[in-house]
Structures are given as C-alpha cells and as structure tokens.
C-alpha cells in the first residue's frame, strides 16, 4: 500500500500545494486519532482511509 507521500505526489498533478497540504494534515490527524486501532486483518486502521483517498485521487476527485 502506497503511503501519504505517494498520494500527495499524485494529488499534486491536479491540486495546488495548499490543497495537497490539507490532505497531508488530514492524514496525520487520522493517524493520531486512530493510533493503536487495527482492522480485522491486523493492518492499521488508517490504511483504509488512505486506500479510499487513493481511489479518489485516481478519479481526480
């Protein structure tokens, strides 16, 4: 699973730096808010929101 920096790089192809920074801030907020939480698979919870954001980035949303 690609991380936040890979997502930020993809977002920067169609969003401005301020908007990309907001996405980074949201990611780090979610990472802190869900610290220690795991999915049933054992992965950190934050992997799901990151995967959804990646799908949305592919759609330029």
Coordinates of C-alpha atoms in Angstrom, one line a residue:
X1 CA 0.0 0.0 0.0
X2 CA 1.5 3.3 -1.0
X3 CA 1.8 5.9 1.7
X4 CA 0.8 9.5 2.1
X5 CA 3.8 10.8 0.2
X6 CA 2.9 8.8 -2.9
X7 CA -0.7 10.0 -2.6
X8 CA 0.5 13.6 -2.2
X9 CA 2.6 13.3 -5.3
X10 CA -0.3 12.1 -7.3
X11 CA -2.6 14.8 -5.9
X12 CA 0.0 17.5 -6.8
X13 CA -0.6 16.8 -10.5
X14 CA -4.0 18.4 -10.3
X15 CA -4.3 20.2 -6.9
X16 CA -2.4 23.2 -5.6
X17 CA 0.2 22.9 -2.8
X18 CA -2.3 24.3 -0.2
X19 CA -4.8 21.6 -1.0
X20 CA -2.2 18.8 -1.0
X21 CA -1.1 20.1 2.4
X22 CA -4.6 19.9 3.7
X23 CA -4.8 16.3 2.7
X24 CA -1.5 15.6 4.4
X25 CA -2.8 17.3 7.6
X26 CA -6.0 15.2 7.4
X27 CA -4.0 12.0 7.1
X28 CA -1.7 12.8 10.1
X29 CA -4.8 13.8 12.1
X30 CA -6.5 10.5 11.3
X31 CA -3.2 8.6 12.0
X32 CA -3.2 10.1 15.5
X33 CA -6.9 9.7 16.1
X34 CA -6.8 6.0 15.2
X35 CA -3.4 5.3 16.8
X36 CA -3.4 1.7 18.0
X37 CA -6.6 0.7 16.2
X38 CA -6.4 -2.2 13.8
X39 CA -8.6 -3.7 11.1
X40 CA -9.7 -7.3 11.5
X41 CA -6.9 -8.2 9.1
X42 CA -4.4 -6.7 11.6
X43 CA -3.5 -3.7 9.4
X44 CA -3.5 -0.3 11.0
X45 CA -7.0 1.3 10.6
X46 CA -5.7 4.3 8.7
X47 CA -4.8 2.1 5.7
X48 CA -8.5 2.0 4.7
X49 CA -9.0 5.8 4.5
X50 CA -5.7 6.1 2.7
X51 CA -6.8 3.4 0.2
X52 CA -10.1 5.3 -0.4
X53 CA -8.2 8.6 -0.9
X54 CA -6.0 6.8 -3.4
X55 CA -9.1 5.6 -5.4
X56 CA -10.5 9.2 -5.3
X57 CA -7.1 10.6 -6.5
X58 CA -7.3 8.2 -9.5
X59 CA -10.7 9.8 -10.3
X60 CA -9.3 13.4 -9.7
X61 CA -11.8 14.0 -7.0

